Each structure stands twice: as structure tokens, then as C-alpha cells.
Short mmCIF file of C-alpha atoms in Angstrom, two decimals:
data_model
loop_
_atom_site.label_atom_id
_atom_site.label_comp_id
_atom_site.label_asym_id
_atom_site.label_seq_id
_atom_site.Cartn_x
_atom_site.Cartn_y
_atom_site.Cartn_z
CA MET A 1 28.01 -99.17 1.92
CA THR A 2 26.19 -100.85 -0.94
CA ILE A 3 26.57 -104.51 -1.88
CA VAL A 4 28.07 -103.52 -5.21
CA LYS A 5 30.82 -101.55 -3.44
CA LYS A 6 31.50 -104.46 -1.10
CA LEU A 7 31.74 -106.86 -4.01
CA ALA A 8 33.94 -104.34 -5.85
CA ILE A 9 36.29 -104.17 -2.83
CA ALA A 10 36.43 -107.99 -2.60
CA ILE A 11 37.07 -108.31 -6.33
CA SER A 12 39.66 -105.51 -6.17
CA ILE A 13 41.52 -107.26 -3.35
CA PHE A 14 41.40 -110.57 -5.21
CA THR A 15 42.50 -108.85 -8.43
CA LEU A 16 45.33 -107.08 -6.61
CA ALA A 17 46.44 -110.43 -5.20
CA LEU A 18 46.34 -111.96 -8.67
CA ILE A 19 48.33 -109.02 -10.04
CA SER A 20 50.86 -109.42 -7.22
CA VAL A 21 51.14 -113.15 -7.87
CA GLY A 22 51.44 -112.55 -11.60
CA GLY A 23 53.98 -109.75 -11.12
CA LEU A 24 56.11 -111.83 -8.76
CA GLY A 25 55.90 -114.79 -11.12
CA LEU A 26 56.89 -112.63 -14.09
CA GLN A 27 59.80 -111.16 -12.11
CA LEU A 28 61.04 -114.62 -11.15
CA LEU A 29 60.60 -115.85 -14.71
CA SER A 30 62.58 -112.83 -15.93
CA GLN A 31 65.38 -113.58 -13.46
CA SER A 32 65.36 -117.25 -14.43
CA LYS A 33 65.48 -116.24 -18.09
CA ASP A 34 68.44 -113.93 -17.39
CA ARG A 35 70.30 -116.76 -15.69
CA LEU A 36 69.44 -119.16 -18.49
CA ASP A 37 70.53 -116.57 -21.06
CA TYR A 38 73.80 -116.13 -19.17
CA VAL A 39 74.38 -119.88 -19.23
CA MET A 40 73.53 -120.09 -22.92
CA VAL A 41 75.42 -116.96 -23.94
CA ASN A 42 78.43 -117.11 -21.60
CA THR A 43 78.83 -120.30 -19.61
CA LEU A 44 78.32 -122.90 -22.35
CA PRO A 45 80.38 -120.97 -24.97
CA SER A 46 83.11 -120.50 -22.32
CA LEU A 47 83.23 -124.21 -21.56
CA ASP A 48 83.19 -125.02 -25.26
CA ASN A 49 86.03 -122.54 -25.85
CA LEU A 50 88.11 -124.04 -23.05
CA VAL A 51 87.48 -127.58 -24.25
CA ARG A 52 88.48 -126.67 -27.80
CA ALA A 53 91.56 -124.83 -26.55
CA ASN A 54 92.53 -127.80 -24.40
CA ASN A 55 92.01 -130.17 -27.37
CA ALA A 56 94.13 -127.92 -29.59
CA LEU A 57 96.84 -127.93 -26.89
CA SER A 58 96.68 -131.74 -26.70
CA ASN A 59 97.02 -131.94 -30.48
CA ALA A 60 99.97 -129.57 -30.32
CA LEU A 61 101.66 -131.77 -27.67
CA ASN A 62 101.07 -134.84 -29.85
CA ASP A 63 102.54 -133.06 -32.86
CA LEU A 64 105.56 -132.04 -30.80
CA SER A 65 106.08 -135.61 -29.57
CA LEU A 66 105.74 -137.05 -33.10
CA MET A 67 108.28 -134.55 -34.40
CA PHE A 68 110.93 -136.04 -32.19
CA LEU A 69 109.89 -139.61 -32.99
CA THR A 70 109.93 -139.42 -36.80
CA ARG A 71 113.08 -139.23 -38.90
CA ASP A 72 111.34 -138.12 -42.08
CA GLU A 73 112.22 -134.50 -42.57
CA GLN A 74 109.14 -133.78 -44.68
CA GLN A 75 106.83 -135.33 -42.14
CA ARG A 76 108.64 -133.43 -39.41
CA ASN A 77 108.04 -130.15 -41.23
CA THR A 78 104.37 -131.07 -41.65
CA LEU A 79 104.08 -131.82 -37.95
CA LYS A 80 105.82 -128.56 -37.14
CA ARG A 81 103.32 -126.59 -39.22
CA THR A 82 100.47 -128.49 -37.59
CA LEU A 83 102.02 -127.76 -34.20
CA GLU A 84 102.16 -124.06 -34.93
CA ASN A 85 98.60 -124.07 -36.21
CA ASN A 86 97.34 -125.79 -33.08
CA LEU A 87 99.23 -123.38 -30.85
CA ALA A 88 97.88 -120.46 -32.89
CA ASN A 89 94.39 -121.91 -32.48
CA VAL A 90 94.94 -122.18 -28.73
CA GLU A 91 96.06 -118.55 -28.64
CA LYS A 92 93.12 -117.48 -30.78
CA LEU A 93 90.61 -119.28 -28.56
CA SER A 94 92.20 -117.92 -25.40
CA THR A 95 92.24 -114.38 -26.78
CA ALA A 96 88.59 -114.70 -27.87
CA TYR A 97 87.68 -115.96 -24.39
CA ARG A 98 89.47 -113.07 -22.73
CA ASP A 99 87.89 -110.49 -25.02
CA GLY A 100 84.26 -111.72 -24.97
CA LEU A 101 83.57 -114.59 -22.58
CA VAL A 102 85.10 -113.65 -19.22
CA SER A 103 82.59 -113.66 -16.37
CA ASP A 104 84.39 -111.55 -13.80
CA LYS A 105 87.81 -110.25 -12.78
CA GLN A 106 88.97 -113.62 -11.54
CA ASP A 107 88.04 -115.21 -14.85
CA LEU A 108 89.90 -112.38 -16.65
CA GLN A 109 92.94 -112.99 -14.50
CA MET A 110 92.82 -116.70 -15.37
CA SER A 111 92.60 -115.84 -19.08
CA ASN A 112 95.65 -113.58 -18.84
CA ASP A 113 97.53 -116.28 -16.89
CA ASN A 114 96.66 -118.91 -19.52
CA LEU A 115 97.96 -116.63 -22.29
CA LYS A 116 101.14 -116.14 -20.28
CA TYR A 117 101.40 -119.92 -19.77
CA LEU A 118 100.89 -120.37 -23.51
CA ASN A 119 103.75 -117.99 -24.26
CA ASP A 120 105.91 -119.82 -21.74
CA PHE A 121 105.02 -123.12 -23.41
CA ARG A 122 105.96 -121.68 -26.80
CA ALA A 123 109.25 -120.43 -25.45
CA ALA A 124 109.93 -123.87 -23.93
CA LYS A 125 108.99 -125.51 -27.26
CA ASP A 126 111.34 -123.22 -29.21
CA LYS A 127 114.07 -123.86 -26.68
CA LEU A 128 113.60 -127.61 -27.03
CA LEU A 129 113.70 -127.49 -30.81
CA GLN A 130 116.91 -125.53 -30.67
CA GLN A 131 118.53 -127.79 -28.07
CA ALA A 132 117.41 -130.96 -29.83
CA GLN A 133 119.56 -130.07 -32.78
CA THR A 134 122.73 -130.32 -30.70
CA ASP A 135 121.77 -132.45 -27.71
CA ASN A 136 120.13 -135.83 -28.09
CA GLN A 137 119.21 -135.91 -24.43
CA ALA A 138 117.46 -132.55 -24.50
CA VAL A 139 114.10 -134.08 -25.53
CA GLU A 140 114.16 -136.59 -22.74
CA LYS A 141 115.10 -133.95 -20.21
CA ALA A 142 112.47 -131.53 -21.43
CA PHE A 143 109.69 -134.17 -21.22
CA SER A 144 110.75 -135.50 -17.83
CA ASP A 145 108.75 -134.66 -14.74
CA SER A 146 111.13 -131.89 -13.84
CA GLY A 147 111.73 -130.82 -17.43
CA TYR A 148 110.95 -127.27 -18.35
CA LEU A 149 108.68 -128.29 -21.23
CA ASN A 150 106.66 -130.66 -19.07
CA GLN A 151 106.30 -127.98 -16.37
CA ALA A 152 105.23 -125.36 -18.93
CA GLN A 153 102.72 -127.85 -20.37
CA ALA A 154 101.45 -128.75 -16.89
CA LYS A 155 100.89 -125.07 -15.98
CA LEU A 156 99.03 -124.44 -19.21
CA VAL A 157 96.85 -127.56 -18.86
CA LYS A 158 96.23 -126.79 -15.20
CA GLY A 159 95.27 -123.19 -16.07
CA PHE A 160 92.75 -124.39 -18.64
CA GLN A 161 91.37 -126.96 -16.20
CA GLU A 162 91.06 -124.44 -13.37
CA GLN A 163 89.34 -121.96 -15.66
CA TYR A 164 87.04 -124.75 -16.87
CA ASN A 165 86.24 -125.74 -13.28
CA TYR A 166 85.67 -122.10 -12.39
CA ASN A 167 83.05 -121.80 -15.16
CA VAL A 168 81.48 -125.04 -14.00
CA GLU A 169 81.43 -123.59 -10.49
CA LEU A 170 79.79 -120.42 -11.81
CA ALA A 171 77.16 -122.54 -13.58
CA GLY A 172 76.60 -124.45 -10.34
CA GLY A 173 76.16 -121.16 -8.52
CA LEU A 174 73.59 -120.09 -11.07
CA GLN A 175 71.84 -123.42 -10.62
CA ALA A 176 71.83 -123.04 -6.84
CA GLN A 177 70.64 -119.44 -7.17
CA ASN A 178 67.94 -120.57 -9.55
CA GLY A 179 66.84 -123.29 -7.10
CA SER A 180 66.80 -120.84 -4.21
CA SER A 181 64.83 -118.34 -6.28
CA PHE A 182 62.41 -121.11 -7.25
CA LYS A 183 61.86 -122.03 -3.61
CA GLN A 184 61.38 -118.40 -2.62
CA ALA A 185 59.05 -117.84 -5.55
CA PHE A 186 57.13 -121.02 -4.81
CA PHE A 187 56.59 -120.21 -1.15
CA GLY A 188 55.92 -116.54 -1.96
CA LEU A 189 53.37 -117.37 -4.63
CA VAL A 190 51.73 -120.02 -2.47
CA SER A 191 51.59 -117.54 0.43
CA LEU A 192 50.07 -114.82 -1.75
CA ILE A 193 47.57 -117.26 -3.23
CA VAL A 194 46.61 -118.56 0.23
CA ILE A 195 46.29 -115.01 1.59
CA ALA A 196 44.25 -113.97 -1.46
CA LEU A 197 42.00 -117.02 -1.16
CA LEU A 198 41.54 -116.51 2.58
CA THR A 199 40.82 -112.81 2.13
CA ALA A 200 38.43 -113.41 -0.77
CA GLY A 201 36.77 -116.30 1.06
CA THR A 202 36.37 -114.24 4.24
CA LEU A 203 34.95 -111.25 2.37
CA SER A 204 32.70 -113.51 0.29
CA THR A 205 31.45 -115.28 3.42
CA ILE A 206 30.77 -111.94 5.14
CA ILE A 207 28.98 -110.51 2.09
CA ILE A 208 26.99 -113.70 1.44
CA SER A 209 26.00 -113.94 5.11
CA TYR A 210 24.98 -110.27 5.11
CA VAL A 211 22.97 -110.64 1.90
CA ARG A 212 21.36 -113.88 3.15
CA ARG A 213 20.29 -112.26 6.44
CA SER A 214 18.92 -109.20 4.68
CA LEU A 215 17.10 -111.24 2.05
CA ASN A 216 15.70 -113.60 4.71
CA ALA A 217 14.31 -110.62 6.64
CA LEU A 218 12.74 -109.24 3.46
CA ARG A 219 11.43 -112.70 2.54
CA GLN A 220 9.84 -113.14 5.98
CA THR A 221 8.10 -109.78 5.57
CA LEU A 222 6.81 -110.81 2.14
CA ILE A 223 5.60 -114.17 3.50
CA SER A 224 3.83 -112.46 6.42
CA VAL A 225 2.13 -110.00 4.08
CA SER A 226 1.07 -112.75 1.64
CA GLU A 227 -0.17 -115.17 4.32
CA ASN A 228 -1.85 -112.71 6.71
CA LEU A 229 -2.72 -109.98 4.16
CA ASP A 230 -1.43 -107.54 6.76
CA LEU A 231 -0.62 -104.34 4.87
CA THR A 232 0.58 -102.63 8.07
CA LEU A 233 3.84 -104.62 8.01
CA ARG A 234 6.93 -102.87 6.67
CA ALA A 235 10.34 -104.18 5.61
CA ASP A 236 13.52 -103.01 7.37
CA THR A 237 15.02 -100.03 5.51
CA SER A 238 17.87 -99.27 7.93
CA LYS A 239 20.51 -100.65 5.52
CA ASN A 240 21.78 -98.19 2.95
CA ASP A 241 22.31 -100.69 0.14
CA GLU A 242 20.43 -102.37 -2.70
CA ILE A 243 18.42 -104.54 -0.30
CA GLY A 244 17.50 -101.46 1.73
CA GLN A 245 16.46 -99.70 -1.48
CA THR A 246 14.43 -102.77 -2.48
CA SER A 247 12.80 -102.82 0.96
CA SER A 248 12.00 -99.11 0.65
CA ALA A 249 10.45 -99.71 -2.78
CA PHE A 250 8.44 -102.62 -1.33
CA ASN A 251 7.20 -100.42 1.54
CA HIS A 252 6.23 -97.73 -0.95
CA LEU A 253 4.32 -100.35 -2.98
CA ILE A 254 2.50 -101.58 0.16
CA GLU A 255 1.60 -97.99 1.08
CA ARG A 256 0.27 -97.35 -2.43
CA PHE A 257 -1.67 -100.62 -2.37
CA SER A 258 -3.06 -99.83 1.09
CA THR A 259 -4.13 -96.39 -0.11
CA VAL A 260 -5.86 -97.90 -3.15
CA LEU A 261 -7.68 -100.46 -0.98
CA SER A 262 -8.74 -97.72 1.43
CA ASP A 263 -10.10 -95.74 -1.51
CA VAL A 264 -11.91 -98.85 -2.76
CA ARG A 265 -13.39 -99.40 0.70
CA SER A 266 -14.54 -95.77 0.88
CA ALA A 267 -15.99 -96.05 -2.62
CA SER A 268 -17.85 -99.26 -1.71
CA GLU A 269 -19.31 -97.54 1.35
CA SER A 270 -20.34 -94.58 -0.80
CA VAL A 271 -21.97 -96.95 -3.28
CA SER A 272 -23.74 -98.74 -0.43
CA THR A 273 -25.00 -95.41 0.93
CA ALA A 274 -26.15 -94.34 -2.53
CA ALA A 275 -27.94 -97.68 -2.95
CA GLY A 276 -29.71 -97.05 0.36
CA GLU A 277 -30.78 -93.60 -0.78
CA ILE A 278 -32.04 -95.03 -4.07
CA ALA A 279 -33.95 -97.73 -2.17
CA ALA A 280 -35.54 -95.13 0.12
CA ALA A 281 -36.48 -92.99 -2.89
CA ASN A 282 -37.97 -96.06 -4.56
CA GLU A 283 -40.03 -96.80 -1.46
CA ASP A 284 -41.30 -93.21 -1.41
CA LEU A 285 -42.07 -93.35 -5.11
CA SER A 286 -43.81 -96.72 -4.68
CA ALA A 287 -46.02 -95.28 -1.95
CA ARG A 288 -46.86 -92.26 -4.09
CA THR A 289 -47.58 -94.53 -7.04
CA GLU A 290 -49.98 -96.54 -4.90
CA GLU A 291 -51.66 -93.32 -3.77
CA GLN A 292 -51.95 -92.20 -7.37
CA ALA A 293 -53.46 -95.57 -8.36
CA SER A 294 -56.00 -95.24 -5.55
CA SER A 295 -56.85 -91.70 -6.66
CA LEU A 296 -57.23 -92.90 -10.23
CA ALA A 297 -59.59 -95.65 -9.04
CA GLN A 298 -61.69 -93.07 -7.20
CA THR A 299 -61.63 -90.80 -10.24
CA ALA A 300 -62.74 -93.68 -12.46
CA ALA A 301 -65.66 -94.40 -10.10
CA SER A 302 -66.65 -90.72 -10.08
CA MET A 303 -66.45 -90.59 -13.85
CA HIS A 304 -68.70 -93.63 -14.00
CA GLU A 305 -71.24 -91.80 -11.87
CA ILE A 306 -70.92 -88.70 -14.06
CA SER A 307 -71.44 -90.84 -17.13
CA SER A 308 -74.56 -92.35 -15.58
CA THR A 309 -75.84 -88.89 -14.70
CA ILE A 310 -75.24 -87.64 -18.22
CA GLU A 311 -77.06 -90.63 -19.64
CA SER A 312 -79.90 -89.85 -17.26
CA ASN A 313 -79.78 -86.25 -18.44
CA VAL A 314 -80.02 -87.40 -22.03
CA GLU A 315 -83.02 -89.57 -21.22
CA ASN A 316 -84.64 -86.75 -19.24
CA THR A 317 -84.03 -84.39 -22.11
CA ALA A 318 -85.72 -86.78 -24.52
CA GLN A 319 -88.62 -87.18 -22.15
CA THR A 320 -88.87 -83.40 -21.72
CA ASN A 321 -88.91 -83.03 -25.45
CA ARG A 322 -91.77 -85.50 -25.70
CA LEU A 323 -93.61 -83.78 -22.90
CA SER A 324 -93.15 -80.45 -24.62
CA GLN A 325 -94.69 -81.87 -27.75
CA GLN A 326 -97.53 -83.30 -25.73
CA ALA A 327 -97.92 -79.93 -23.95
CA GLY A 328 -98.41 -78.26 -27.30
CA ASN A 329 -101.27 -80.64 -28.00
CA VAL A 330 -102.63 -80.75 -24.46
CA VAL A 331 -102.66 -77.20 -23.12
CA GLU A 332 -104.77 -78.12 -20.17
CA HIS A 333 -101.95 -80.26 -18.91
CA GLY A 334 -99.46 -77.39 -19.34
CA ASN A 335 -99.18 -76.57 -15.70
CA GLU A 336 -98.42 -80.17 -14.81
CA SER A 337 -95.90 -80.36 -17.64
CA VAL A 338 -94.30 -77.14 -16.40
CA GLN A 339 -94.00 -78.67 -12.94
CA ARG A 340 -92.38 -81.77 -14.36
CA MET A 341 -90.05 -79.58 -16.40
CA MET A 342 -89.12 -77.60 -13.28
CA HIS A 343 -88.43 -80.84 -11.52
CA ALA A 344 -86.25 -81.96 -14.44
CA MET A 345 -84.45 -78.62 -14.34
CA GLU A 346 -83.69 -79.08 -10.66
CA GLU A 347 -82.27 -82.53 -11.35
CA ILE A 348 -80.16 -81.10 -14.15
CA ALA A 349 -78.91 -78.35 -11.82
CA SER A 350 -78.12 -80.95 -9.15
CA GLY A 351 -76.28 -83.14 -11.71
CA SER A 352 -74.40 -80.12 -13.00
CA GLU A 353 -73.22 -79.28 -9.48
CA LYS A 354 -72.02 -82.87 -9.02
CA VAL A 355 -70.22 -82.69 -12.35
CA ALA A 356 -68.58 -79.43 -11.21
CA ASP A 357 -67.45 -81.11 -7.99
CA ILE A 358 -66.04 -84.09 -9.93
CA THR A 359 -64.30 -81.71 -12.33
CA ASN A 360 -62.67 -79.93 -9.39
CA LEU A 361 -61.59 -83.34 -8.08
CA ILE A 362 -60.06 -84.21 -11.47
CA GLU A 363 -58.19 -80.90 -11.50
CA GLY A 364 -56.86 -81.66 -8.00
CA ILE A 365 -55.76 -85.15 -9.14
CA ALA A 366 -54.08 -83.67 -12.22
CA PHE A 367 -52.30 -81.11 -10.00
CA GLN A 368 -51.08 -83.84 -7.61
CA THR A 369 -50.02 -86.00 -10.56
CA ASN A 370 -48.06 -83.08 -11.99
CA ILE A 371 -46.32 -82.59 -8.60
CA LEU A 372 -45.56 -86.34 -8.44
CA ALA A 373 -44.14 -86.21 -11.96
CA LEU A 374 -41.91 -83.28 -10.97
CA ASN A 375 -40.70 -85.16 -7.86
CA ALA A 376 -40.07 -88.28 -9.96
CA ALA A 377 -38.03 -86.20 -12.44
CA VAL A 378 -35.96 -84.80 -9.53
CA GLU A 379 -35.35 -88.32 -8.14
CA ALA A 380 -34.44 -89.57 -11.62
CA ALA A 381 -31.93 -86.72 -11.97
CA ARG A 382 -30.41 -87.76 -8.62
CA ALA A 383 -30.16 -91.37 -9.80
CA GLY A 384 -28.10 -90.24 -12.80
CA GLU A 385 -27.64 -92.82 -15.56
CA HIS A 386 -29.85 -95.41 -13.83
CA GLY A 387 -32.78 -92.95 -13.64
CA ARG A 388 -32.81 -91.87 -17.29
CA GLY A 389 -35.67 -94.21 -18.23
CA PHE A 390 -37.56 -93.21 -15.10
CA ALA A 391 -37.17 -89.54 -16.11
CA VAL A 392 -38.81 -90.29 -19.47
CA VAL A 393 -41.75 -91.97 -17.71
CA ALA A 394 -42.06 -89.00 -15.30
CA SER A 395 -42.20 -86.65 -18.29
CA GLU A 396 -44.99 -88.72 -19.85
CA VAL A 397 -46.93 -88.70 -16.56
CA ARG A 398 -46.55 -84.94 -16.38
CA ASN A 399 -47.88 -84.57 -19.94
CA LEU A 400 -50.85 -86.79 -19.09
CA SER A 401 -51.60 -84.74 -15.96
CA GLN A 402 -51.52 -81.55 -18.00
CA ARG A 403 -53.86 -83.11 -20.53
CA SER A 404 -56.18 -84.21 -17.69
CA SER A 405 -56.16 -80.65 -16.31
CA SER A 406 -57.03 -79.26 -19.74
CA ALA A 407 -59.87 -81.79 -20.13
CA ALA A 408 -61.16 -80.91 -16.65
CA LYS A 409 -61.16 -77.23 -17.55
CA GLU A 410 -63.13 -78.02 -20.71
CA ILE A 411 -65.61 -80.07 -18.67
CA LYS A 412 -65.92 -77.20 -16.21
CA THR A 413 -66.68 -74.86 -19.07
CA LEU A 414 -69.34 -77.27 -20.32
CA ILE A 415 -70.81 -77.58 -16.83
CA ASP A 416 -70.91 -73.82 -16.49
CA SER A 417 -72.73 -73.68 -19.80
CA ALA A 418 -75.16 -76.36 -18.58
CA ILE A 419 -75.79 -74.46 -15.35
CA THR A 420 -76.41 -71.30 -17.32
CA ALA A 421 -78.83 -73.21 -19.54
CA VAL A 422 -80.60 -74.59 -16.48
CA GLN A 423 -80.87 -71.11 -15.03
CA ARG A 424 -82.37 -69.85 -18.25
CA GLY A 425 -84.77 -72.80 -18.24
CA THR A 426 -85.81 -71.91 -14.71
CA VAL A 427 -86.47 -68.35 -15.72
CA GLN A 428 -88.50 -69.58 -18.66
CA ALA A 429 -90.41 -71.94 -16.40
CA ASP A 430 -91.26 -69.05 -14.09
CA ASP A 431 -92.42 -67.10 -17.08
CA VAL A 432 -94.55 -70.08 -18.11
CA ARG A 433 -96.13 -70.13 -14.66
CA GLU A 434 -96.77 -66.45 -14.83
CA ALA A 435 -98.05 -66.49 -18.41
CA ILE A 436 -99.90 -69.69 -18.99
CA GLY A 437 -101.50 -68.05 -21.88
CA ASN A 438 -98.21 -67.99 -23.70
CA VAL A 439 -97.71 -71.72 -23.09
CA LYS A 440 -97.15 -72.54 -26.69
CA ASN A 441 -94.43 -69.97 -27.02
CA VAL A 442 -92.94 -71.04 -23.72
CA ILE A 443 -93.11 -74.68 -24.81
CA GLN A 444 -91.28 -73.79 -27.97
CA SER A 445 -88.70 -71.95 -25.89
CA VAL A 446 -88.48 -74.96 -23.60
CA SER A 447 -88.02 -77.22 -26.61
CA GLY A 448 -85.18 -75.02 -27.74
CA LEU A 449 -83.67 -75.11 -24.28
CA VAL A 450 -84.09 -78.88 -24.14
CA ASN A 451 -82.30 -79.18 -27.44
CA GLU A 452 -79.48 -77.06 -26.04
CA VAL A 453 -79.37 -79.25 -22.96
CA SER A 454 -79.23 -82.29 -25.22
CA LEU A 455 -76.34 -80.82 -27.13
CA ALA A 456 -74.62 -79.91 -23.86
CA SER A 457 -75.18 -83.44 -22.60
CA GLU A 458 -73.66 -84.85 -25.77
CA GLU A 459 -70.66 -82.55 -25.32
CA GLN A 460 -70.41 -83.66 -21.70
CA SER A 461 -70.55 -87.27 -22.85
CA ARG A 462 -67.70 -86.66 -25.28
CA GLY A 463 -65.71 -84.87 -22.53
CA ILE A 464 -66.30 -87.77 -20.18
CA SER A 465 -65.07 -90.17 -22.87
CA GLN A 466 -61.88 -88.15 -23.19
CA ILE A 467 -61.52 -88.11 -19.41
CA ASN A 468 -61.96 -91.90 -19.36
CA ILE A 469 -59.27 -92.23 -22.02
CA ALA A 470 -56.95 -89.98 -20.00
CA ILE A 471 -57.66 -91.97 -16.84
CA ASN A 472 -56.92 -95.24 -18.67
CA GLN A 473 -53.65 -93.76 -19.90
CA MET A 474 -52.83 -92.60 -16.40
CA GLU A 475 -53.57 -96.10 -15.08
CA SER A 476 -51.22 -97.55 -17.71
CA VAL A 477 -48.53 -95.03 -16.79
CA THR A 478 -49.08 -95.82 -13.12
CA GLN A 479 -48.61 -99.53 -13.82
CA GLN A 480 -45.45 -98.75 -15.77
CA ASN A 481 -44.26 -96.57 -12.89
CA ALA A 482 -44.88 -99.45 -10.49
CA ALA A 483 -42.92 -101.82 -12.75
CA MET A 484 -40.07 -99.33 -13.04
CA VAL A 485 -40.06 -98.83 -9.28
CA GLU A 486 -39.79 -102.61 -8.91
CA GLN A 487 -36.89 -102.70 -11.37
CA ALA A 488 -35.20 -99.78 -9.62
CA SER A 489 -35.60 -101.57 -6.28
CA SER A 490 -34.07 -104.74 -7.75
CA ALA A 491 -31.19 -102.68 -9.20
CA ALA A 492 -30.67 -101.00 -5.82
CA ASP A 493 -30.61 -104.42 -4.13
CA SER A 494 -28.09 -105.72 -6.67
CA LEU A 495 -25.96 -102.59 -6.27
CA ASN A 496 -26.06 -102.97 -2.49
CA ASP A 497 -25.08 -106.66 -2.75
CA GLN A 498 -22.15 -105.80 -4.99
CA ALA A 499 -21.05 -103.02 -2.64
CA ILE A 500 -21.21 -105.44 0.32
CA ARG A 501 -19.21 -108.11 -1.55
CA LEU A 502 -16.64 -105.51 -2.59
CA ARG A 503 -16.30 -104.25 0.99
CA GLN A 504 -16.00 -107.83 2.28
CA SER A 505 -13.29 -108.54 -0.31
CA VAL A 506 -11.36 -105.46 0.81
CA GLU A 507 -11.83 -106.18 4.53
CA ILE A 508 -9.72 -109.36 4.29
CA PHE A 509 -6.74 -107.00 4.08
CA LYS A 510 -5.49 -105.49 7.31
CA LEU A 511 -5.09 -101.76 6.77
CA ALA A 512 -3.97 -98.96 9.03
CA ASN A 513 -6.74 -97.12 11.00
CA THR A 514 -9.62 -99.41 9.89
CA SER A 515 -12.73 -100.03 12.00
CA HIS A 516 -15.55 -100.62 9.54
CA HIS A 517 -16.81 -104.03 10.61
CA GLY A 518 -20.57 -104.54 10.59
CA SER A 519 -21.27 -101.50 8.41
CA ASN A 520 -23.42 -103.58 6.08
CA GLN A 521 -26.07 -104.32 8.73
CA PRO A 522 -28.16 -101.15 8.13
CA MET A 523 -28.32 -101.93 4.42
CA GLU A 524 -29.41 -105.51 5.14
CA GLY A 525 -32.12 -104.18 7.48
CA MET A 526 -33.26 -101.68 4.87
CA ARG A 527 -33.50 -104.47 2.31
CA SER A 528 -35.63 -106.53 4.71
CA LEU A 529 -37.94 -103.55 5.20
CA ARG A 530 -38.31 -103.09 1.44
CA LEU A 531 -39.08 -106.77 0.92
CA GLY A 532 -41.66 -106.66 3.72
CA HIS A 533 -43.22 -103.55 2.22
CA ARG A 534 -43.59 -105.26 -1.09
#
């Protein structure tokens, strides 16, 4: 049963008691009003009627006495008329009482007796008036104690007095009845009020005690949850009332809150794991960046050697050109010049082979750089929003590697051309050895070949310059990659710290089926390894 129904029952009982008290009070007031109305409408008018009738009778007796005392005939006639009027008034009042003011049969009988006594008194009065005309002693006899007029008067007066006393007795009975009804009503109303108050007080005490116990139990649960942050506690929902419904709603809220905190804990662990993966990827990328920087340093050194060789080739070409001119003037030294030219050709061939090897090395570096750029783009895609900038850098590195590969191919083409030129020079030198007589023509051919070598060397020099520019750009990109790796590592550390703090904030709550303590130690160890690596 709900608290509202219990309160409704208590209020209904109290209201019913109030209605009973009010109904009983109204009934008693109605009865008291009826008795008061009876007194006002019947008893008081009856007493007034009897008093007036008795007064009229007294006046009639006085008039009758004065008639026999006066000797004035006119005054006697006046008194006689007054006597008749008073007796008529007595009869009128008595008749009115009998017709409208009698209370019961006994009162009606008294009214009829009084009218009979009035007629007897009139008959005695008429008899006296008739006898008084002939007998002077008739008046004295009639008014004596045993006289018929005195007896008729006494009966009539006694009848009025008895009827008056009877009405007074009836009024006293009404008063006694009213007093008895008041006592009964008083004790009845007091009893109903006491019973109503006791019932209402008992029900109120029971309901208040029940509500206090239920609320105290719910309050203790709330205090335990707030002080201990124990979300496994549940309020008692065994009562099927408002407090039970409130407890059920509270339990549902705790379950929802516990579910949300569990989701937050799982999310923090996922973030921590993702931060670890990002940190590992950053370490791998850092190592690859260092390898690329080392390869670029080696490539720069090789390119320096190639540049020196090309400069040497240019100088040798100039010297060969001078020797060719001298050979045209000094034929006798042609054989020696041819030998020196052959030697120069061998050096050019050797330098060309070295350049070919270096070009192959550059192509290998460009291929590895392209692979690294692809791997970096994949890692940036895994990182999502945080790896967008890193993806742009990876794209630039890939473009630079492609440009380096193209430049290496161009250099290889130039080297192949140089080797071909050297081979042709060798053939020409053999021809010069075989046909010393055609030295001048051979020297001219050699001069042409030397010019071609010079042009090839200049082209090689320009290619090397482009390669140096590409290497410088790759070094800049590598430095940027290293800086971005450092930033990504710092971001991963910050993300890991935030995940740890979030998990620690959630772990202060006691949840159901939780055993995740110490899960942040691997991430701390990984951070220490990254710091040591740096």
C-alpha cells in the first residue's frame, strides 16, 4: 500500500469522525431548536393566555363585588357590562387555548374542564343576581366559604392554576430533557472527538514512523554511496510505495552511472593502448628517420667524391686538349701523347664506373626513401586527425625520393654516354697506335672526343648539383620528420598522461566486476624506454 493511500485512509477516518461529530451536533441542535420552538410557540403563549384569562376572571370577580357594594344604578349597569366583557374575554381566551395551544390530551381535558367551570361560574353569577333582588342575605351566602358562587369561583381559579402549573411542568420537562440531551451530546461529541484524535494520532504515528524508517534507510544508502563512492550499494526496494519507487529510481540511476563510469574506464584504457601504439610507431619512425639521415650523409659524401672526380675529369680533359694541340705541333711525341691519352681514358672509364656505382646507390636510397614515405603515410592514416600533418610531410618525402630517382636515372644516362665516349676514345687510340701516320687526323678526332667528354663532364657537374640540391632537401625533410616525430612522441606522452589521470579518477569509484589496478605500469615503462631512447 502506498503512502498516499495510507494518508488517504487516515484523512478519511478523521473526516468521517468530523462528519459524525458534526452530524450529531447538528441533530442535537435541531432537537434543541425544536424544544425551544415549542416553548416559544406553545408554552409561553399558553402561560400568557392562562395569566390573561386569570386576570380577566379576577377583574370579573371585582366587578361582581363592586356591583353589590354600589347603590348607583348607572354605575351598577356599567360594572355589569364590564363583568360580562371580562367573562366573555375569559371564555374567548379559554376557547383559543383549547383550539390552538393545548399540549396533549390532559391539557385538552383541563381546557374543557375550565370552560365547564366558567359556565358554572356564570350560572352561579346569574343565580346570585336573581336572588339578590329578593334576598339581601343572598350575596353574603354566595360569597361565603360554602357559598355556591365562592365554590364555583374556587374551581375556576383552581382549574386555571392547575393548567398553568401543568404548562410550567411541561416547560420544566423540556428543560430537563434539554439538559439530558446536552449531557449526552457533550459526552458523545467528546467521545467521538477523543476516538477520532486517538485514531488519527495512532495512524499518523504509524505512518510517520514508517516513512521515517524508510527514509532513514534510503538516507544511509545515499550517505554510504557519497562517502565511500561505492556504486555496488543498492537501496531497499521491497516496499511497494513512493519510497520504494524512489529507491528503485535511485538504484536505476546508480546502475546507469556505474555503466557510464565503466564505459569511461574502458575508453581510457583504449586511449592508453592507442597512445602506446602511437609511441611505438613514433619510435619505429624515429629509428627509420635516423637511418635515412645516415644514408643521406653517406650519399652526400659519395656525391662529394663524384664532384671531385668530375672536376678532375674536367681538368684532365683540358690537359688532354692541350696535349692534343701540342701533338699536332710535335708529331714525334705523338706516341707518348697517345699513351697519356690512353691513360686518361682509363681514368675516365674508372671514374665513370664509380659514378655508375654511386648512381645505383642513389637509386637504392630513393627507393628506400619512397618505401619509408609510404610507411609514414600508413602510420599517419592510423593516427587519424593527429597524423594529418605527418601525412603531408610523408607525401613531400615521397615526392623528393621520386625526384631523386629521376635525377639518378638522368645521371646514369650521362654516365652511360660517358662510358660510350670513353670506349670510342679507346678505339680511336688503338687506331692512332696502328696508324701513326694519321696522327693529325686522330688528334683531331681525339680533340673532338675530348670536347664531348668536356661537355659530358659539364652535364655530369650540373646533374651532381641537382643531386646535391635534392640531398639538401631530403636532409631538411629528414630534420622536419625528426621534429614531427618528437612532437608526436610528446603528444603521445600527453595523451597517455591524460588517459592515466582519467582512469585514476574513475578508479576512486567502486564498481561491480572491476580489477584494473596497476594497468598503467606498462605505459609508464614504455615512456621510460622512449625517454631513454631519445
